[in-house]
Short mmCIF file of C-alpha atoms in Angstrom, two decimals:
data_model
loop_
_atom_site.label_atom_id
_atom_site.label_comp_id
_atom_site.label_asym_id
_atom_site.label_seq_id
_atom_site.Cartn_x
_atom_site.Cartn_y
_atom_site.Cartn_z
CA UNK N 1 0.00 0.00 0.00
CA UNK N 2 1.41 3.65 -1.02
CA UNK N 3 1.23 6.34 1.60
CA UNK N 4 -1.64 8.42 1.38
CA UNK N 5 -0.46 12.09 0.86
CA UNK N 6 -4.58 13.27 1.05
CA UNK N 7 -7.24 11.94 2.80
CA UNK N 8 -10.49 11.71 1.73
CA UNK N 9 -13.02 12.68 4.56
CA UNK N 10 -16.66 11.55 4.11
CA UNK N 11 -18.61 13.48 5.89
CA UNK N 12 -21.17 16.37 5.59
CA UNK N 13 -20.23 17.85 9.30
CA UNK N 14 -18.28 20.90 9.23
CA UNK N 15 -17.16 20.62 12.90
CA UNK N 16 -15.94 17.10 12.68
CA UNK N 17 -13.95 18.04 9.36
CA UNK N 18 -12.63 20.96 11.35
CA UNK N 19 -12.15 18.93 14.32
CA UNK N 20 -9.95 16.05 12.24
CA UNK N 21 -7.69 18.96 10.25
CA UNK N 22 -7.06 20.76 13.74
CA UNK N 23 -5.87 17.52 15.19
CA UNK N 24 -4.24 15.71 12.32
CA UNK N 25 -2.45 19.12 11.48
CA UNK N 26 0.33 19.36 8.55
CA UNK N 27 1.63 17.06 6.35
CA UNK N 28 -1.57 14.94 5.15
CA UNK N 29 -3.96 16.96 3.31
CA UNK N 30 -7.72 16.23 4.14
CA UNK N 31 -10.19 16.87 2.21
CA UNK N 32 -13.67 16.06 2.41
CA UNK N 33 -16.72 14.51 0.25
CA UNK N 34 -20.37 13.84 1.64
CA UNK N 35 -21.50 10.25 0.66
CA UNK N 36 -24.93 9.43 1.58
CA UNK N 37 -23.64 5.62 2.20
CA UNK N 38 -26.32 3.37 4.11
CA UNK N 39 -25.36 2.37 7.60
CA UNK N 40 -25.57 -1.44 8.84
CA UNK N 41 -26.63 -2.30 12.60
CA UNK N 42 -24.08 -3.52 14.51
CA UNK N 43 -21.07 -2.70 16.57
CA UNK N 44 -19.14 0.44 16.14
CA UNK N 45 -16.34 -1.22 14.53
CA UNK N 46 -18.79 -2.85 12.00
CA UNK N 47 -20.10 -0.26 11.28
CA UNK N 48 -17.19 1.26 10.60
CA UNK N 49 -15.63 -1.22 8.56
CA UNK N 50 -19.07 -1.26 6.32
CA UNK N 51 -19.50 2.35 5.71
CA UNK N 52 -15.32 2.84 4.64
CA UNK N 53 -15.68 0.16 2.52
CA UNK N 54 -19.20 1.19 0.88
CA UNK N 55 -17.63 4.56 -0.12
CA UNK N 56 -14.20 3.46 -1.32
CA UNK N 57 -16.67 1.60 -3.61
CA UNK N 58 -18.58 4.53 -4.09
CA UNK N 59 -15.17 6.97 -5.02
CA UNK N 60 -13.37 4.81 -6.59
CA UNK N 61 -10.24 5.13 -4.38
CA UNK N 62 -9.05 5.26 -0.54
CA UNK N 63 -11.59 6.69 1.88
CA UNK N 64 -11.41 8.02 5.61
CA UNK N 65 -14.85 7.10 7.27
CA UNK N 66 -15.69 8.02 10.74
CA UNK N 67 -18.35 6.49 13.08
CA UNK N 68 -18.84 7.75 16.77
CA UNK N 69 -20.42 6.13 19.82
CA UNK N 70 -21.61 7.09 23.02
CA UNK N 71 -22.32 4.15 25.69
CA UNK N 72 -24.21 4.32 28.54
CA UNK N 73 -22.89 1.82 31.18
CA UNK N 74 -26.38 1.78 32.94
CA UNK N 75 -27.68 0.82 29.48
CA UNK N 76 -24.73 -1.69 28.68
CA UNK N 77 -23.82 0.37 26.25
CA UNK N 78 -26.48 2.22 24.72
CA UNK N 79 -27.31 4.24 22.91
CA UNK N 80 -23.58 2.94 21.51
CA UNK N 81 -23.35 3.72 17.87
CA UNK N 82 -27.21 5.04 17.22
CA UNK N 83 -26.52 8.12 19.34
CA UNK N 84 -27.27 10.26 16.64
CA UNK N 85 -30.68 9.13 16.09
CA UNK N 86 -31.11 8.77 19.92
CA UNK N 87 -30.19 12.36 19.65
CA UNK N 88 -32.25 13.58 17.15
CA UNK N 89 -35.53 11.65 18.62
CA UNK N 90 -34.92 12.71 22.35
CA UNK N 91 -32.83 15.68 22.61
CA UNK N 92 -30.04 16.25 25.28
CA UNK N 93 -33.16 16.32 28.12
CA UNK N 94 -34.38 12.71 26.86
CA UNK N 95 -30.75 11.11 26.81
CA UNK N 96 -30.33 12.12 30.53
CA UNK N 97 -33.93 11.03 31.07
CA UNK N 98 -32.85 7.43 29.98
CA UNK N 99 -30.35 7.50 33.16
CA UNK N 100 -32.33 9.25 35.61
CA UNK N 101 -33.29 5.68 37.60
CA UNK N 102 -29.99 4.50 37.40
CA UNK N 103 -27.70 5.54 39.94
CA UNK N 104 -24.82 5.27 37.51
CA UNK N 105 -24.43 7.94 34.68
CA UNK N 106 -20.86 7.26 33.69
CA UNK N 107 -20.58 6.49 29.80
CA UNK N 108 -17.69 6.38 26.83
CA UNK N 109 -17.28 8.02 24.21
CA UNK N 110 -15.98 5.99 20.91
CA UNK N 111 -14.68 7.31 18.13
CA UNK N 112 -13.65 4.74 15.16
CA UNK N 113 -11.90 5.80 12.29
CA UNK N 114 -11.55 3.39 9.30
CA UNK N 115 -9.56 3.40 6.65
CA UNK N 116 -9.33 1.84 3.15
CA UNK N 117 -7.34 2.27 0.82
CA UNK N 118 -9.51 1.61 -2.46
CA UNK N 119 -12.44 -0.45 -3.61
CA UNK N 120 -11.99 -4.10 -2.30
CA UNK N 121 -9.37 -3.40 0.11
CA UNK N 122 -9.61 -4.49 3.92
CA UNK N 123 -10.23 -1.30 6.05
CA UNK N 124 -8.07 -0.49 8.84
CA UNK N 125 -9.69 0.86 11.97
CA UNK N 126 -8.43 3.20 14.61
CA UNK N 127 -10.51 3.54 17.65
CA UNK N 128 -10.49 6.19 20.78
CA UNK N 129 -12.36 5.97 23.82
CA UNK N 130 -12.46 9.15 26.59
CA UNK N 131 -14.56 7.96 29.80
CA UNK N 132 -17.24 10.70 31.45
CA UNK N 133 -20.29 11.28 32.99
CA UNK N 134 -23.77 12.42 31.03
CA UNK N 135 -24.90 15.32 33.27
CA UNK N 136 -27.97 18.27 32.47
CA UNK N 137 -26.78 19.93 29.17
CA UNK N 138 -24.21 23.22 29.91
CA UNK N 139 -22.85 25.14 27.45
CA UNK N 140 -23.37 26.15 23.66
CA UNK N 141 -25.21 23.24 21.64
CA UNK N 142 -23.24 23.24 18.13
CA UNK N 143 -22.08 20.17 18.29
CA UNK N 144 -23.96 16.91 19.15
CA UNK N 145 -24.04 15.51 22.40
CA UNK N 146 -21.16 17.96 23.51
CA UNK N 147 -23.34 19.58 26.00
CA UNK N 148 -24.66 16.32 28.16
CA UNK N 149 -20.51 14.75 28.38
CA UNK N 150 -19.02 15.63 31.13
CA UNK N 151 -14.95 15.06 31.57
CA UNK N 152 -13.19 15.83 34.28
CA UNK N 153 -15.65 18.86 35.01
CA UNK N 154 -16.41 20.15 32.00
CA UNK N 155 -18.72 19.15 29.34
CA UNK N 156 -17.07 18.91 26.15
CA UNK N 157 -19.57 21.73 24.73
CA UNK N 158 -17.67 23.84 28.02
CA UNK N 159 -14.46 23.58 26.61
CA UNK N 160 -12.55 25.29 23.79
CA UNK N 161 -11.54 23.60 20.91
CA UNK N 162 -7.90 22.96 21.81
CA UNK N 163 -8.91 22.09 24.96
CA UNK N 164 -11.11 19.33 23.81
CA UNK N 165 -8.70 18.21 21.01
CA UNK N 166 -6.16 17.06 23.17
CA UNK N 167 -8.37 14.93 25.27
CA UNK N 168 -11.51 13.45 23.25
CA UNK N 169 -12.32 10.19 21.67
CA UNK N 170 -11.63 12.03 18.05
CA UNK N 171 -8.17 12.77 19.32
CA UNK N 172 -7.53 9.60 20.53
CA UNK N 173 -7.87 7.61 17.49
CA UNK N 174 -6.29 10.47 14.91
CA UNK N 175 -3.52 9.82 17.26
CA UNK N 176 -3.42 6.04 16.39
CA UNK N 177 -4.28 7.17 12.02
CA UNK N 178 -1.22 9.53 12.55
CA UNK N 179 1.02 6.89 13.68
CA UNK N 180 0.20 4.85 11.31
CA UNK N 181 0.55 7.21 8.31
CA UNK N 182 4.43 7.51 9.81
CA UNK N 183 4.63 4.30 9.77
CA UNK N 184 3.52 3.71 7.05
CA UNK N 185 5.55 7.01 5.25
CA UNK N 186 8.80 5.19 6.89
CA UNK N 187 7.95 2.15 4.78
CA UNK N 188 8.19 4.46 1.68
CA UNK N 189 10.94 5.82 2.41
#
């Protein structure tokens, strides 16, 4: 496999396409495309693995592909990777209510990234996971379920952007993609 000197990003959000170029910095150009590419159920990392490989397929060439989580340990790990639409059909108030007769409200955050490197190809997934607490929404609501995740104190919605790139579940597994693209750029070399 060649070392990929530009990613493509598929995804429509501005703020995790931000989020990813703040963190994965110089030397790997990202750019971004929004595939509509139909999601399987299942695990985070099948997901993941699907949806990569559906839009290498779809582009014609390698793909960056991003899937998050958010996992409730009262709920064994829901909402998990259907947060979104969790999200969307209860609102930050509604998540919390889905904890509020459990005495524990501790949850993950996952963050897999998967990448392949052309139609066919196996995808190669890099996972982060940042442990918190899901506590009454604070802060500015631009950003998912930023408000309602709580880490050491502050909600991720709380903090600024460095502040949250240095610690999240994103950060966490672009650190793991950026290893591997040195690695990977040694190999070349």
């Amino acid at each position: 496999m060649s070392f990929p000197k530009k990613l493509n990003f598929i995804t429509g959000n501005r703020n995790k396409l931000a989020e990813v170029r703040a963190i994965i910095g110089n030397g790997v150009e990202i750019e971004s495309q929004a595939i509509d590419v139909p999601e399987i159920q299942g695990t985070s990392e099948e997901i993941a693995k699907e949806k990569s490989r559906r839009a290498a397929e779809a582009i014609g060439g390698p793909v960056l592909t991003e899937d998050t989580a958010l996992e409730f340990h009262a709920l064994r790990g829901l909402p998990g990777p259907y947060i979104k639409h969790f999200l969307e059909a209860l609102g930050h108030e509604g998540l919390n209510k889905m904890l509020d007769s459990f005495d524990d409200r501790t949850a993950e955050a996952v963050c897999t990234f998967a990448f392949c490197s052309g139609p066919g190809a196996e995808p190669i997934l890099f996972q982060g996971r940042t442990e918190g607490v899901i506590v009454r929404a604070r802060g500015p609501a631009k950003f998912g379920w930023d408000p309602i995740f709580e880490y050491q104190g502050k909600t991720y919605a709380e903090m600024d952007k460095e502040e949250k790139n240095r610690i999240s579940h994103r950060y966490k597994a672009l650190v793991k993609l950026q290893s591997w693209l040195a690695e990977e750029h040694e190999r070349e070399v």
